Amino acid sequence: MKLVICAGPATTGKTSVLRHAARKLLEQGKQVAFFKLDVQFAEEDEELARELGIPTRKVYSGELCPDHCGVMVLGDAMEWAEREGAKVLLVETAGLCLRCSPYVDHGLGVVVLEATSGMNLPLKIGPMLSLADVAVVTKVDRVSQAEREVFRARIMDVAPDVTIREVNALHGIGIDPLVDRILATPDAELPMQLRGNPPVGTCTICVGKKDIGWQAHFGVVRTLENQVFYRGE
Amino acid sequence: MIRDITVMGGHGRLGRPDLVRKIQFNMGDVISIVGPTGSGKTTLINDIELFANGNTPSGRQVLFNGVPAPIEYRDDPSRNPIALITQHTTFLSDMPVDAFLTTHAKVRGGNPEDITRLAQEAIDFANELTGEPLAAESRMTELSGGQTRALLIADAAIICSTPIVLLDEVENAGIHRTRAIELLRRYRKIFVFVTHDPRIALLSDARIVMKGGRIMDFIVTDEHERAFSIKVARLDDALASLRDQLRNGLRLCGTELEGVR
Ligand SMILES: Nc1nc2c(ncn2[C@@H]2O[C@H](COP(=O)(O)OP(=O)(O)OP(=O)(O)O)[C@@H](O)[C@H]2O)c(=O)[nH]1
Ligand SMILES: Nc1ncnc2c1ncn2[C@@H]1O[C@H](COP(=O)(O)OP(=O)(O)OP(=O)(O)O)[C@@H](O)[C@H]1O
Ligand SMILES: [Mg+2]
Ligand SMILES: [Mg+2]
Ligand SMILES: [Zn+2]
């Protein structure tokens, strides 16, 4: 089974991209399953099940970071999709944590960015971009050709090896090369590993210590003067 | 080297076929696209810019020297033979004008030593088209609608410097449109102008007529039209002069209309 993990900031067009990709995969006779990982609200599963008649599921990460939650449930999700007879599993995740990234060593990692987001976005999302295989840039219909090309350059500055695909996800224009790339990706199989390194250790905030100020914490602490710029791997 | 591009007909909004099934543009041609608002003019030039190959909503196919576009056109902006000036009158990029232009010049394969000069040339070009000049250090998002269009035209001519230029409604943003076209036409290219303006349409070798998303007709500008295009230009200059006086806070007296018949 092929595995596609699709991440990106809220409302960039992840579902729109996956909807067109799913439709084209179905046209080619590939059974598709869809899995959404969100923090507390999502309705893509119902939408896509209704529109495309494919098996769909969702999970809320709740008090976990969605990437952390992804690590926990992706194995089960793959087994579920296999049981449903899927040849391609499309996973959409909010990927809210800009320190981690949800991609695994198998399958295709896709980040969805919007051309309307401002030129610094590629610099701000770290491994969500730098560890992806493909960066899909949506909403190119909303900007000039010149801005679209400068946005491409900004992505290439941060992630020179990522393939960039510009699309209009409203009308599904530019989706075909992404579908070809999905089909050319080797099948994913458990066991799998995260591509990126997770954050160092557990912090005292994670275990519920709410006091502000590094003096109140132990383990991984940081002062204002001690800043490191994190670019991903 | 691009010698010609060909649009192979697809269909309109309701799936009814384009009536003209094949249109060829040769190097040096100036073609207009006309039609009511919402008739699919922008969609047609977008098809060209997207190197449509049956994969856009119109089902059209665009051929370059007779064959579909090679992949490099799409994946490497420095190989892209098309500059498209869209209808947008706002920028969303929060960058200074010169940083934007130098980045774009790099993307478009500009020679590193030339990049600063190209950016300055583009700003000078834009300032020939605007009322109030724009400055190299202005933020893109602060530019007015007219300044935005002027900068996009300058970017297409100087930074992209491509053999094909597509221009969506140059008349729309209050820039000096005849000046823009004059400046652009110094370069030998394929020009495609989406327009509602008789003067621009008559400057063209031919025009494509759109309706309901379909290509309805292809009309070659004839002798008769060329002959009276001079009169249209005179009338348009008279109106332009009135427009300038109005912009400059003068009272209008209408003398320029006296000779026009
Ligand atoms: N104009 C335009 N709008 C788009 C494009 N892609 C997505 N949209 C619109 O952007 C909005 C959000 O798209 P979604 O696909 O729901 O985005 P998402 O990333 O799945 O959003 P969440 O799952 O809520 O984070 C919708 O209104 C889409 O119609 C595009 O290429 N062009
Ligand atoms: N061949 C086509 N197939 C499907 N949809 C189309 C086609 N042509 C146009 N449309 C749709 O019709 C709408 C209007 O088209 P478009 O924006 O190209 O019109 P226009 O002539 O440029 O209008 P305006 O003069 O207002 O700029 C768009 O939503 C576009 O997607
Ligand atoms: Mg979504
Ligand atoms: Mg239009
Ligand atoms: Zn995390």
JSON list of N, CA, C and O and ligand atoms in Angstrom, two decimals, chain A residues 65-68 96-101 198-199, ligand 5:
[
{"chain": "A", "resi": 65, "resn": "CYS", "atom": "N", "xyz": [0.37, 16.58, 21.05]},
{"chain": "A", "resi": 65, "resn": "CYS", "atom": "CA", "xyz": [0.67, 17.29, 19.81]},
{"chain": "A", "resi": 65, "resn": "CYS", "atom": "C", "xyz": [0.33, 16.33, 18.66]},
{"chain": "A", "resi": 65, "resn": "CYS", "atom": "O", "xyz": [0.50, 15.12, 18.78]},
{"chain": "A", "resi": 66, "resn": "PRO", "atom": "N", "xyz": [-0.25, 16.82, 17.56]},
{"chain": "A", "resi": 66, "resn": "PRO", "atom": "CA", "xyz": [-0.73, 15.93, 16.50]},
{"chain": "A", "resi": 66, "resn": "PRO", "atom": "C", "xyz": [0.37, 15.03, 15.93]},
{"chain": "A", "resi": 66, "resn": "PRO", "atom": "O", "xyz": [0.11, 13.89, 15.55]},
{"chain": "A", "resi": 67, "resn": "ASP", "atom": "N", "xyz": [1.59, 15.54, 15.89]},
{"chain": "A", "resi": 67, "resn": "ASP", "atom": "CA", "xyz": [2.68, 14.71, 15.37]},
{"chain": "A", "resi": 67, "resn": "ASP", "atom": "C", "xyz": [2.96, 13.55, 16.31]},
{"chain": "A", "resi": 67, "resn": "ASP", "atom": "O", "xyz": [3.18, 12.41, 15.89]},
{"chain": "A", "resi": 68, "resn": "HIS", "atom": "N", "xyz": [2.94, 13.83, 17.60]},
{"chain": "A", "resi": 68, "resn": "HIS", "atom": "CA", "xyz": [3.10, 12.81, 18.63]},
{"chain": "A", "resi": 68, "resn": "HIS", "atom": "C", "xyz": [1.98, 11.76, 18.51]},
{"chain": "A", "resi": 68, "resn": "HIS", "atom": "O", "xyz": [2.22, 10.56, 18.47]},
{"chain": "A", "resi": 96, "resn": "LEU", "atom": "N", "xyz": [0.66, 20.77, 13.65]},
{"chain": "A", "resi": 96, "resn": "LEU", "atom": "CA", "xyz": [0.74, 22.09, 14.29]},
{"chain": "A", "resi": 96, "resn": "LEU", "atom": "C", "xyz": [2.09, 22.39, 14.92]},
{"chain": "A", "resi": 96, "resn": "LEU", "atom": "O", "xyz": [2.47, 23.53, 15.09]},
{"chain": "A", "resi": 97, "resn": "CYS", "atom": "N", "xyz": [2.79, 21.32, 15.30]},
{"chain": "A", "resi": 97, "resn": "CYS", "atom": "CA", "xyz": [4.04, 21.53, 16.01]},
{"chain": "A", "resi": 97, "resn": "CYS", "atom": "C", "xyz": [5.13, 21.78, 14.98]},
{"chain": "A", "resi": 97, "resn": "CYS", "atom": "O", "xyz": [5.42, 20.94, 14.16]},
{"chain": "A", "resi": 98, "resn": "LEU", "atom": "N", "xyz": [5.74, 22.96, 15.00]},
{"chain": "A", "resi": 98, "resn": "LEU", "atom": "CA", "xyz": [6.71, 23.30, 13.97]},
{"chain": "A", "resi": 98, "resn": "LEU", "atom": "C", "xyz": [8.11, 22.83, 14.34]},
{"chain": "A", "resi": 98, "resn": "LEU", "atom": "O", "xyz": [9.08, 23.13, 13.67]},
{"chain": "A", "resi": 99, "resn": "ARG", "atom": "N", "xyz": [8.20, 22.07, 15.42]},
{"chain": "A", "resi": 99, "resn": "ARG", "atom": "CA", "xyz": [9.47, 21.49, 15.82]},
{"chain": "A", "resi": 99, "resn": "ARG", "atom": "C", "xyz": [9.61, 20.08, 15.26]},
{"chain": "A", "resi": 99, "resn": "ARG", "atom": "O", "xyz": [10.66, 19.67, 14.83]},
{"chain": "A", "resi": 100, "resn": "CYS", "atom": "N", "xyz": [8.49, 19.35, 15.25]},
{"chain": "A", "resi": 100, "resn": "CYS", "atom": "CA", "xyz": [8.52, 17.99, 14.73]},
{"chain": "A", "resi": 100, "resn": "CYS", "atom": "C", "xyz": [8.03, 18.01, 13.29]},
{"chain": "A", "resi": 100, "resn": "CYS", "atom": "O", "xyz": [7.66, 19.03, 12.76]},
{"chain": "A", "resi": 101, "resn": "SER", "atom": "N", "xyz": [8.02, 16.84, 12.67]},
{"chain": "A", "resi": 101, "resn": "SER", "atom": "CA", "xyz": [7.34, 16.74, 11.39]},
{"chain": "A", "resi": 101, "resn": "SER", "atom": "C", "xyz": [6.80, 15.34, 11.31]},
{"chain": "A", "resi": 101, "resn": "SER", "atom": "O", "xyz": [7.35, 14.42, 11.90]},
{"chain": "A", "resi": 198, "resn": "PRO", "atom": "N", "xyz": [12.78, 13.66, 17.09]},
{"chain": "A", "resi": 198, "resn": "PRO", "atom": "CA", "xyz": [11.81, 14.33, 17.96]},
{"chain": "A", "resi": 198, "resn": "PRO", "atom": "C", "xyz": [12.52, 15.28, 18.92]},
{"chain": "A", "resi": 198, "resn": "PRO", "atom": "O", "xyz": [13.73, 15.23, 19.06]},
{"chain": "A", "resi": 199, "resn": "PRO", "atom": "N", "xyz": [11.78, 16.15, 19.60]},
{"chain": "A", "resi": 199, "resn": "PRO", "atom": "CA", "xyz": [12.41, 17.09, 20.53]},
{"chain": "A", "resi": 199, "resn": "PRO", "atom": "C", "xyz": [13.19, 16.36, 21.60]},
{"chain": "A", "resi": 199, "resn": "PRO", "atom": "O", "xyz": [12.87, 15.22, 21.94]},
{"chain": "C", "resi": 5, "resn": "ZN", "atom": "ZN", "xyz": [5.84, 18.03, 18.61]}
]
